[in-house]
Coordinates of C-alpha atoms in Angstrom, one line a residue:
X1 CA -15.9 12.0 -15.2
X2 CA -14.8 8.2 -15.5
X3 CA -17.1 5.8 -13.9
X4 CA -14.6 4.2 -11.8
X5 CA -13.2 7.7 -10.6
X6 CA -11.7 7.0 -6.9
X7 CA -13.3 11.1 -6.1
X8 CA -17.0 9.4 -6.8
X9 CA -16.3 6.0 -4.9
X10 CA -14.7 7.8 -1.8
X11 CA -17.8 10.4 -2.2
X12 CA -20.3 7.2 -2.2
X13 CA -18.7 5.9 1.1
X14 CA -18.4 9.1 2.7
X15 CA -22.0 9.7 2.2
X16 CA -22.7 6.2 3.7
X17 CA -21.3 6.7 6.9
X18 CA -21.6 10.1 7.5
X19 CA -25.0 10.6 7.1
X20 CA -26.3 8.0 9.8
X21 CA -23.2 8.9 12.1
X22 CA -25.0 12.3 12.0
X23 CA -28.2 11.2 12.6
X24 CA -26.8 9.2 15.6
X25 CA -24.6 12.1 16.8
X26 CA -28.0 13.9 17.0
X27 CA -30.1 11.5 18.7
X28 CA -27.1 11.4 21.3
X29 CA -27.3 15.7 21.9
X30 CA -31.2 14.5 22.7
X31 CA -30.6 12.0 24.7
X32 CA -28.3 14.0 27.2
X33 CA -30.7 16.9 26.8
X34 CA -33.3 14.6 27.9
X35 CA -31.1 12.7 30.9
X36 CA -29.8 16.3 32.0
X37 CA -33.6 17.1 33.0
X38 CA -34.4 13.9 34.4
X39 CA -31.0 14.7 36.6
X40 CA -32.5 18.0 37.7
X41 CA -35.8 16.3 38.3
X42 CA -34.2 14.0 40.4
X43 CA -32.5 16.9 42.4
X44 CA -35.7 18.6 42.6
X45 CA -37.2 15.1 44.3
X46 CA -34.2 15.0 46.4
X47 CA -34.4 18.7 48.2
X48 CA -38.7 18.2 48.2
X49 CA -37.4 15.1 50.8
X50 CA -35.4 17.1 52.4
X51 CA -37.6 19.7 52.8
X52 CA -40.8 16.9 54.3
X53 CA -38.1 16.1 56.4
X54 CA -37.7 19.7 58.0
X55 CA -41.1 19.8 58.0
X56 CA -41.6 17.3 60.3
X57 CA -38.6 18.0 62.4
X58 CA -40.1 21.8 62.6
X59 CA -44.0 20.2 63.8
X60 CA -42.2 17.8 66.0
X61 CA -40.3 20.8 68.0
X62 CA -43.7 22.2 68.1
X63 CA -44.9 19.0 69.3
X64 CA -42.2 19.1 71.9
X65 CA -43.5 22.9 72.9
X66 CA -46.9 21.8 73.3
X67 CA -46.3 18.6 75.6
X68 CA -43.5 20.0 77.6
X69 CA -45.9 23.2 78.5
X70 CA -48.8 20.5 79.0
X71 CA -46.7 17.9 81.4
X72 CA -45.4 20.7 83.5
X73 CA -49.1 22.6 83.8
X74 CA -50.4 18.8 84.6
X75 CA -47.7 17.2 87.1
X76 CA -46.1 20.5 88.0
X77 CA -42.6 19.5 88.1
X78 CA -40.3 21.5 85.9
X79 CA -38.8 18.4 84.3
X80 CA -41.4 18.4 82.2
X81 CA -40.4 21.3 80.5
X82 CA -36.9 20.6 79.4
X83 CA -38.5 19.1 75.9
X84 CA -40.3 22.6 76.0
X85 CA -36.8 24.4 76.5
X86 CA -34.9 22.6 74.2
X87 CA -37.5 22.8 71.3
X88 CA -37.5 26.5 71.9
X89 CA -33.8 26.9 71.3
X90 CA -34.1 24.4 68.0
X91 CA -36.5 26.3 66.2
X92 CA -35.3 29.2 65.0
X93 CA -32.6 27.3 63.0
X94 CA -35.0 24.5 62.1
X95 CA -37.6 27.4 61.0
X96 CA -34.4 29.1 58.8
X97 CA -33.7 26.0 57.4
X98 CA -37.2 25.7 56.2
X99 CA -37.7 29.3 54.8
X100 CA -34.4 28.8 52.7
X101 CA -35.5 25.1 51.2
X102 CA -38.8 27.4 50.5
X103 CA -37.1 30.1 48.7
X104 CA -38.3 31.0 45.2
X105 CA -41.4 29.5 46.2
X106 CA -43.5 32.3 46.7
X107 CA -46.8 30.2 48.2
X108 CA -44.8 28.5 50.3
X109 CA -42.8 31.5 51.9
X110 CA -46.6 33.3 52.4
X111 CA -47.1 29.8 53.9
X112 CA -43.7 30.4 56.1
X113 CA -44.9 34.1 57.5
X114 CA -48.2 32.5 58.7
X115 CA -46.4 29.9 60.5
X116 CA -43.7 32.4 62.2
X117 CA -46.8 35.0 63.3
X118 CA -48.9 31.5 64.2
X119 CA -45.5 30.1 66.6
X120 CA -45.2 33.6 67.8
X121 CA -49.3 33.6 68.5
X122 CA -48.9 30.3 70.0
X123 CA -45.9 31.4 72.2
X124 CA -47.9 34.5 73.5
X125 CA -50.4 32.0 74.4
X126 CA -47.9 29.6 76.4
X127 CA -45.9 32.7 78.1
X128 CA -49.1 33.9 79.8
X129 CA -49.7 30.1 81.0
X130 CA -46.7 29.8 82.8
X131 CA -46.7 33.2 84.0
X132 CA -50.2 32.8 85.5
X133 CA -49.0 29.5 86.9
X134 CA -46.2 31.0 88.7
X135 CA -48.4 33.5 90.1
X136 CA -51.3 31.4 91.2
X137 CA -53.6 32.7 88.7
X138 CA -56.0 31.4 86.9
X139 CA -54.0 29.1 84.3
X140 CA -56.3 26.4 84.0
X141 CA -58.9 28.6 83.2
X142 CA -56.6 30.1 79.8
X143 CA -56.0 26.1 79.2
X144 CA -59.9 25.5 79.2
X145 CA -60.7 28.4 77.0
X146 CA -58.7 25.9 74.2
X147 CA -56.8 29.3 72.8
X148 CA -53.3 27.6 72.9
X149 CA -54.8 24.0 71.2
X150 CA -56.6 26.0 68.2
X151 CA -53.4 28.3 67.7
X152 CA -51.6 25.0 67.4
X153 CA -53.9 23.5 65.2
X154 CA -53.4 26.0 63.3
X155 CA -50.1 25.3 63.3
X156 CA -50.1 22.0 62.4
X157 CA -52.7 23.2 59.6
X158 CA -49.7 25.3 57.9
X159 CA -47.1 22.8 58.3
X160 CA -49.4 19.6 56.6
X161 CA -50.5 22.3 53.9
X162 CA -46.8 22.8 53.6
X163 CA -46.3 18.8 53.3
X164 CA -49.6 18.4 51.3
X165 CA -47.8 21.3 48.8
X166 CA -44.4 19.2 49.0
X167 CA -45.6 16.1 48.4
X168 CA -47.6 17.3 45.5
X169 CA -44.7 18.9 43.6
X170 CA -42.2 16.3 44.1
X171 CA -45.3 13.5 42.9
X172 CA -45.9 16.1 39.6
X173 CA -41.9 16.1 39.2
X174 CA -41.9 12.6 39.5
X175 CA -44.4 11.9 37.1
X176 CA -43.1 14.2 35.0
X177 CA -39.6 12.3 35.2
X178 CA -41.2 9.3 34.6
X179 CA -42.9 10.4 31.1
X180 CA -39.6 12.3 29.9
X181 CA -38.2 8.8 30.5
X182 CA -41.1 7.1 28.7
X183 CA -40.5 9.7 25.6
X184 CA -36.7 9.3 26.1
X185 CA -37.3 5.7 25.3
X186 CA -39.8 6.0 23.2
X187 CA -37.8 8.4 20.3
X188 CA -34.6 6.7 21.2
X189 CA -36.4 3.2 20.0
X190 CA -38.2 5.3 16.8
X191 CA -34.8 7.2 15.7
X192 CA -32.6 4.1 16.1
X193 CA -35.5 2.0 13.6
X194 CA -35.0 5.4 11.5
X195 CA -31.4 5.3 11.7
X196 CA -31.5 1.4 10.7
X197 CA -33.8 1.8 7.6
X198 CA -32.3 4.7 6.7
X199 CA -28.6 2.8 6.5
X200 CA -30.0 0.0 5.0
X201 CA -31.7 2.1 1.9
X202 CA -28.4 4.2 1.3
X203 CA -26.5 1.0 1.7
X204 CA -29.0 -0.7 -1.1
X205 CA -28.5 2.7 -3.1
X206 CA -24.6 2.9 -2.8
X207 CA -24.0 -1.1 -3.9
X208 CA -26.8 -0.3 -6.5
X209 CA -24.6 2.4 -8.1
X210 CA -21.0 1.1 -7.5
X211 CA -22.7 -2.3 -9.2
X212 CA -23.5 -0.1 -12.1
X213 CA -20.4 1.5 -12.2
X214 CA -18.8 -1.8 -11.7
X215 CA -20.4 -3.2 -14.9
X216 CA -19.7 0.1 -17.2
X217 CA -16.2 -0.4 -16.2
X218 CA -15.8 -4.0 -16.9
X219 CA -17.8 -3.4 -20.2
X220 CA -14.9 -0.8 -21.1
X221 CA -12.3 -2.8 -19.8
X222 CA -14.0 -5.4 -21.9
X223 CA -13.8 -3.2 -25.4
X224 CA -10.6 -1.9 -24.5
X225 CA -9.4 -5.6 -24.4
X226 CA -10.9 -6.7 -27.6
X227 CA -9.3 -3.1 -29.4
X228 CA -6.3 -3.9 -28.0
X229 CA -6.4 -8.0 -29.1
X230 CA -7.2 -6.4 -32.7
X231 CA -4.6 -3.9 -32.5
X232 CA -2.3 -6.9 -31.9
X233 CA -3.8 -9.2 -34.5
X234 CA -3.1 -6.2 -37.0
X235 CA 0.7 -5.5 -35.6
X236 CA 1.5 -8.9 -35.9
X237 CA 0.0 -8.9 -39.2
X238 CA 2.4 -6.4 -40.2
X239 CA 5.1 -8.1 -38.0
X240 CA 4.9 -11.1 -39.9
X241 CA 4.6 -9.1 -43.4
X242 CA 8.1 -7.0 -42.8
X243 CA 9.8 -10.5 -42.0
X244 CA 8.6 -12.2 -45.1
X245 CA 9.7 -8.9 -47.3
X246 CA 13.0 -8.4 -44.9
X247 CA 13.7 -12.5 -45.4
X248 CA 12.9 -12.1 -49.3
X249 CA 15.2 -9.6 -49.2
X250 CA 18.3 -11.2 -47.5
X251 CA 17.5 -14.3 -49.2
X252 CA 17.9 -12.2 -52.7
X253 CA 20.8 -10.5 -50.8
X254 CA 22.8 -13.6 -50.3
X255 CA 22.0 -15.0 -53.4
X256 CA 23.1 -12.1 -54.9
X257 CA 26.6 -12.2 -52.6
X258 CA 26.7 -16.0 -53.4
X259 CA 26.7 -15.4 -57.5
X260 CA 28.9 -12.6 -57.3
X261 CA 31.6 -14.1 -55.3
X262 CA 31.1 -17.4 -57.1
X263 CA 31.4 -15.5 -61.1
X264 CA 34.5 -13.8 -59.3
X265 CA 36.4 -16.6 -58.8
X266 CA 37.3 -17.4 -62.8
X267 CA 38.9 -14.2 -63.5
X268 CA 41.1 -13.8 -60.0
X269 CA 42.2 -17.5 -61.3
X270 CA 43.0 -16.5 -64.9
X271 CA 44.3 -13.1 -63.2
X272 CA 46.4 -15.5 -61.0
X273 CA 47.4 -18.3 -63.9
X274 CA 49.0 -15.5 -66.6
X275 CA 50.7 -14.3 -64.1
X276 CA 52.4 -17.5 -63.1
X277 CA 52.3 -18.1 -66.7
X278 CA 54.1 -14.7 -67.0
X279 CA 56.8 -15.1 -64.6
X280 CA 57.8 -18.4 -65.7
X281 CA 57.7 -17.7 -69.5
X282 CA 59.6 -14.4 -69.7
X283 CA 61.3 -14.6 -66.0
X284 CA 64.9 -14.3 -67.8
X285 CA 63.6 -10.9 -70.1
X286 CA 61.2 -9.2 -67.2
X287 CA 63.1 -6.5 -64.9
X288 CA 63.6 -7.0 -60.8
X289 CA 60.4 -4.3 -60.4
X290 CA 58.5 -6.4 -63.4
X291 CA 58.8 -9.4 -61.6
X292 CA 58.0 -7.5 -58.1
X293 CA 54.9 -6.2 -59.7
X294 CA 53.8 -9.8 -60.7
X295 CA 54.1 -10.9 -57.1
X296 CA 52.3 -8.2 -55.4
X297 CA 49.4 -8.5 -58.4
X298 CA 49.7 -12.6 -57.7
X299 CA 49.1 -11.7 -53.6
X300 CA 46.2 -8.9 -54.4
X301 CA 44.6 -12.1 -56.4
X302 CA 45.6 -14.5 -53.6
X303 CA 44.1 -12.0 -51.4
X304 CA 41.0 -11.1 -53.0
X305 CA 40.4 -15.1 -53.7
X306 CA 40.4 -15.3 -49.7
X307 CA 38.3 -12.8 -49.4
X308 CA 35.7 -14.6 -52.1
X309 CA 36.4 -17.5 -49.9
X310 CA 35.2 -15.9 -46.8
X311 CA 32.2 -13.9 -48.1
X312 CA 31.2 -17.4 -49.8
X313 CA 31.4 -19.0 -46.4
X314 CA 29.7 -16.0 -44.5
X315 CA 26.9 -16.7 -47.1
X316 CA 26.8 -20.4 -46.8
X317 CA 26.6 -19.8 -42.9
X318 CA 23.5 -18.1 -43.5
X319 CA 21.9 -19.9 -46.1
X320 CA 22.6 -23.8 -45.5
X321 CA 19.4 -25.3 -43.1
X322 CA 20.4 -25.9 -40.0
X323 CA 21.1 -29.1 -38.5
X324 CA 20.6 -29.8 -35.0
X325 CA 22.4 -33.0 -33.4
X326 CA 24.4 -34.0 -30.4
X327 CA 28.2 -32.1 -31.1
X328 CA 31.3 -33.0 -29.0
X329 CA 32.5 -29.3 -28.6
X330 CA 36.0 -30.4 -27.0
X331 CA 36.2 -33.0 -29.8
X332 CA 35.7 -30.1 -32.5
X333 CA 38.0 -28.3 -30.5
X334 CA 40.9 -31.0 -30.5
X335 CA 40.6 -31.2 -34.3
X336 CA 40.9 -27.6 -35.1
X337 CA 43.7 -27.7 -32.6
X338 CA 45.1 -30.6 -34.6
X339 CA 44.9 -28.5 -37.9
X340 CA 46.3 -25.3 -36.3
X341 CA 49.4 -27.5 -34.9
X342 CA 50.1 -29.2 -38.2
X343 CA 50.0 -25.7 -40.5
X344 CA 52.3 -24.2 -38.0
X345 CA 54.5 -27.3 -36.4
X346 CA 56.8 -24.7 -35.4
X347 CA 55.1 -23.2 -33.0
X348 CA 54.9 -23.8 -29.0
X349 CA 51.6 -23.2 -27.8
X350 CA 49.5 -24.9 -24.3
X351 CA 46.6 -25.2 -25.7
X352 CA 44.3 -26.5 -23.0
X353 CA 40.8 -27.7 -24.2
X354 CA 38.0 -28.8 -21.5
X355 CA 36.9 -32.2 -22.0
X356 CA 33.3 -33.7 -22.0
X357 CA 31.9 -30.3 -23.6
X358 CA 28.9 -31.1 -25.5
X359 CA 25.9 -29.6 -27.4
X360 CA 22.8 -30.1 -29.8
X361 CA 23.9 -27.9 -33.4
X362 CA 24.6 -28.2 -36.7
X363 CA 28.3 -29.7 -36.7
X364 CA 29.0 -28.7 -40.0
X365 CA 28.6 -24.5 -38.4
X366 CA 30.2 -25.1 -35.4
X367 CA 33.4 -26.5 -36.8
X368 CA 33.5 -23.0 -38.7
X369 CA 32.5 -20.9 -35.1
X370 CA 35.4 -23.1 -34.0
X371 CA 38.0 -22.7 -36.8
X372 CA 37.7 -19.0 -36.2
X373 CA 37.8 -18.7 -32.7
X374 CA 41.0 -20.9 -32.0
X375 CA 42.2 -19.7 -35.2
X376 CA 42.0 -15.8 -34.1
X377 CA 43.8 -16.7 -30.9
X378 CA 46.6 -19.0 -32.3
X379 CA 47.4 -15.9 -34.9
X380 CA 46.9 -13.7 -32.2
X381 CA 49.6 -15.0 -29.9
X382 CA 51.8 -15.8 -33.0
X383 CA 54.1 -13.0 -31.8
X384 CA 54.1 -14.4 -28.2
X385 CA 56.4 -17.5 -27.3
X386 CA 55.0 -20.4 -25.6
X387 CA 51.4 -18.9 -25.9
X388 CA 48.3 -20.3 -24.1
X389 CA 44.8 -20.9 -25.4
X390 CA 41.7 -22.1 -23.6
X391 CA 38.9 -23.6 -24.3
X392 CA 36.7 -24.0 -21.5
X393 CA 32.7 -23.5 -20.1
X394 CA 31.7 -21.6 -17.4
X395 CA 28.2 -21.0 -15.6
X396 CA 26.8 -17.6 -15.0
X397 CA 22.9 -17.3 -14.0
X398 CA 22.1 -20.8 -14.6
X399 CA 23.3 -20.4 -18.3
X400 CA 26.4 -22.6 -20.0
X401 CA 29.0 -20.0 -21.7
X402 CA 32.0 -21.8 -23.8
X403 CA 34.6 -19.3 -23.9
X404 CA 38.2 -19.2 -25.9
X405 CA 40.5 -17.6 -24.0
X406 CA 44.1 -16.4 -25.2
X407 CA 47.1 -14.5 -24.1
X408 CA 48.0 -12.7 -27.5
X409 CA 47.7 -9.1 -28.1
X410 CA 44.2 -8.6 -27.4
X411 CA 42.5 -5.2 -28.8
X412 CA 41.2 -1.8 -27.2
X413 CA 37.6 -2.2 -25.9
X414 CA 36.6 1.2 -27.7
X415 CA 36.3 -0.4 -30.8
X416 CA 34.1 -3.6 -29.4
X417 CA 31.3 -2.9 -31.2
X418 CA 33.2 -3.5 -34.4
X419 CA 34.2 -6.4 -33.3
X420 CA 31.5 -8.9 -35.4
X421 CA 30.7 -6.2 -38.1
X422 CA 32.6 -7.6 -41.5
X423 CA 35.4 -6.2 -42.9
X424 CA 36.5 -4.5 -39.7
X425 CA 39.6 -5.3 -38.5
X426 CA 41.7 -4.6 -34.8
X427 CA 44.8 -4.8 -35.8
X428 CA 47.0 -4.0 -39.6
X429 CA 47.2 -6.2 -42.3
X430 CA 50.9 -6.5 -42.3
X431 CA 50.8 -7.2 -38.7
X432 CA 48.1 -10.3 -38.9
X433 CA 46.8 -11.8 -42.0
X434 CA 43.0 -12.0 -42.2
X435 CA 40.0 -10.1 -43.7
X436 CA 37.8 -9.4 -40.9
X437 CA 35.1 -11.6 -42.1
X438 CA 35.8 -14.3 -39.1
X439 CA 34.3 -13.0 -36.5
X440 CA 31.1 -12.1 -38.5
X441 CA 30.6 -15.1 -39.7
X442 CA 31.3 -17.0 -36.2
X443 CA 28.5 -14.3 -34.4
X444 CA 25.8 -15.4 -37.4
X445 CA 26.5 -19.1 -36.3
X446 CA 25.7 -18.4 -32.5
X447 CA 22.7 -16.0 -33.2
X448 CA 21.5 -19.0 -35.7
X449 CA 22.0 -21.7 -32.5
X450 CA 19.5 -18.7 -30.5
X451 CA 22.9 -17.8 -28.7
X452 CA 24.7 -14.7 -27.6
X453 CA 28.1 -13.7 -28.0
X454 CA 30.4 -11.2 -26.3
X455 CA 34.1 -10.3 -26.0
X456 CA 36.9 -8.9 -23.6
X457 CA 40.2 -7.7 -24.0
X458 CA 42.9 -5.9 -22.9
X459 CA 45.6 -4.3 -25.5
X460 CA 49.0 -6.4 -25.0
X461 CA 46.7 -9.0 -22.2
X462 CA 44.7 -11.4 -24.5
X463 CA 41.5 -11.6 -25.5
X464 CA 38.5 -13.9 -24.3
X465 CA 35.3 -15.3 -26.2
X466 CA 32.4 -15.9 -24.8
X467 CA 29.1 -17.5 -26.2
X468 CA 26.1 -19.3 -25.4
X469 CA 24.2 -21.9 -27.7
X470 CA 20.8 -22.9 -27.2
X471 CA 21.0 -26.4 -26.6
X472 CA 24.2 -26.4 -24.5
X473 CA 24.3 -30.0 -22.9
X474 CA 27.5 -29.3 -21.0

């Protein structure tokens, strides 16, 4: 597995957060365990008050027994025992009330029998008061014997063990609230330190390891670097090796051209001399097809000396060092014009030439790129009358491109890329002169000036050059 796998890294920092998010999600299922029983300890608190509270609204109805019985005995006046009335109607519910606070408490219901048999003693006891007292008997007698005050004190006894009871379970629940908070706080305090060293040692460990991986990766990136810096020191090794054998061998290419076209030269001219020689001598004895056959062998030479020409030039073009100075383009182009004008005075041509066009070359090459372009496009619209030629620059994508533009013949874009190959020609012999070394020798000139040229034509519409030069200054 690479060190700097994305699985491991996202592993590392999964492992980082997860782990204490657990440990966090699990101290929060304690903490609501822990609040949901200080909630039901609360509740329990809240229904022991309520329950005090019927306590003492049960012993104060018993109150209100007693003293209503005991006013009315005393003053005699049955006012006196409305209290006693109204308690007597209140109880029951009040003593329900109390028995169903007191359920599942099985002290306190025993604790809730003795107190209904003691109010139904203690109502006995009262009964045969008032009945003696509305018979004359002897009530006060009953009152002295104390039977009615110790069944009430006995009363009272239940109902304060009752609150003794109450108040004794709701201060237990209350203590016990009070140390579930104490631990609540206690483990929350000790589990978030755990939590916190815990994060901080896998933290330590996970920048630990992605620092180690870090520096294994950088140390392959590192080798990786200096293999590939050797791998380019050796390619361009061999780079610079194939264009030392490749320029040997175009220089002994060209050289080789150069002799043969130069040795060529003698014999075409002796070829082309006894011939002239021959047709002047012996013109009167030679037949019409003799003398026929010494013209066409005179134009094969004439050809074929053209052809020398050219290749000599194409090979010059290549070999001569290259010059580079300010040129006057339009000025080169106004010359050539010039030339083309004088050879063939005949002709009417607008030929339009952009002035101010300038450049840094060799002046001696671009006259050549120039001969051939304007020449190509005055013998190309030889067959069309009053003819127009351009010469003219244009900017596309920041760069300068001169163009030579024409209306002649033009040729059939399916055979472009012949175009600058020598000895490839557009168009027959007998229709235009040439050799179909021009163009060749005019695309070596702009790849030597670290320029780029292209063309575009239409059959019957003209033709248009376009090239770039390094150092255009227009």
């Amino acid at each position: 597995m690479p060190l700097t796998d994305p699985r491991r890294f996202r592993r590392l920092l999964l492992r980082a957060i997860l782990v204490p998010v657990g440990l966090l999600l699990l101290l929060a299922a304690l903490l609501l365990w822990e609040v949901r029983d200080l909630l039901q300890t609360q509740e329990a608190a809240r229904r022991s008050q309520v329950t005090l509270v019927r306590v003492e609204r049960v012993r104060q109805l018993f109150i209100d027994r007693e003293t209503g019985l005991r006013g009315f005995l005393l003053a005699g006046d049955r006012i006196f025992l409305e209290p006693y009335h109204a308690a007597e109607q209140a109880l029951p519910k009040a003593l329900d009330e109390l028995e169903r606070d007191l359920e599942g408490k099985p002290t306190e219901q025993v604790r809730m029998v003795e107190l209904r048999e003691g109010w139904k003693s203690w109502e006995q006891v009262a009964t045969r008061m008032l009945a003696l007292y509305d018979e004359g008997g002897d009530w006060l007698g009953l009152v002295r014997s104390g039977v009615g005050k110790e069944r009430m004190d006995a009363l009272r006894a239940i109902l304060d063990t009752l609150v003794a009871e109450e108040r004794q379970r709701a201060e237990l629940q209350g203590a016990e609230a009070e140390q579930g908070a104490r631990t609540v706080l206690i483990l929350g305090l000790l589990w978030a330190l755990t939590v916190g060293v815990l994060l901080a040692w896998l933290s330590r460990r996970q920048l630990l390891t992605l620092a180690r991986d870090y520096e294994a990766s950088l140390a392959r990136v590192q080798a990786q670097a200096d293999a590939l810096r050797a791998s380019e020191a050796r390619l361009e090794s061999r780079v610079a090796q194939r264009t030392a054998e490749l320029t040997a061998a175009n220089q002994e290419l060209e050289s080789f051209s150069y002799s043969v076209s130069h040795d060529l030269r003698a014999p075409l001219r002796a070829i082309d001399g006894f011939a002239q020689a021959l047709r002047e001598d012996e013109a009167e004895r030679l037949s019409s097809g003799s003398r026929q056959l010494l013209e066409r062998l005179q134009a094969a030479a004439m050809r074929m000396g053209q052809l020398i020409d050219d290749l000599l030039q194409l090979s010059r073009v290549t070999r001569a060092e290259l010059r580079r100075e300010p040129v006057d383009l339009s000025a080169l182009a106004s010359s050539v014009a010039t030339e083309l004008r004088q050879r063939e005075p005949g002709r009417e041509v607008n030929l339009a030439i952009q002035p101010g066009l300038s450049t840094r070359g060799d002046p001696r090459l671009l006259r050549v790129l120039m001969e051939n372009l304007l020449g190509n496009a005055w013998k190309f619209t030889s067959k069309r009358p009053g003819a127009r030629i351009e010469f003219f620059s244009e900017t596309a994508g920041g760069v300068t491109h001169y163009a030579v533009r024409d209306d002649g013949v033009g040729f059939d874009m399916a055979y472009a890329d012949k175009l600058f190959t020598p000895f490839q020609r557009m168009h027959k012999a007998t229709d235009f002169p040439g050799t179909g070394i021009g163009l060749a020798t005019v695309q070596r000139i702009v790849h030597r000036h670290g320029g780029h040229i292209e063309a575009q034509a239409t059959v019957g519409g003209g033709a248009i050059f376009r090239f770039t030069l390094q150092e255009s200054l227009a």
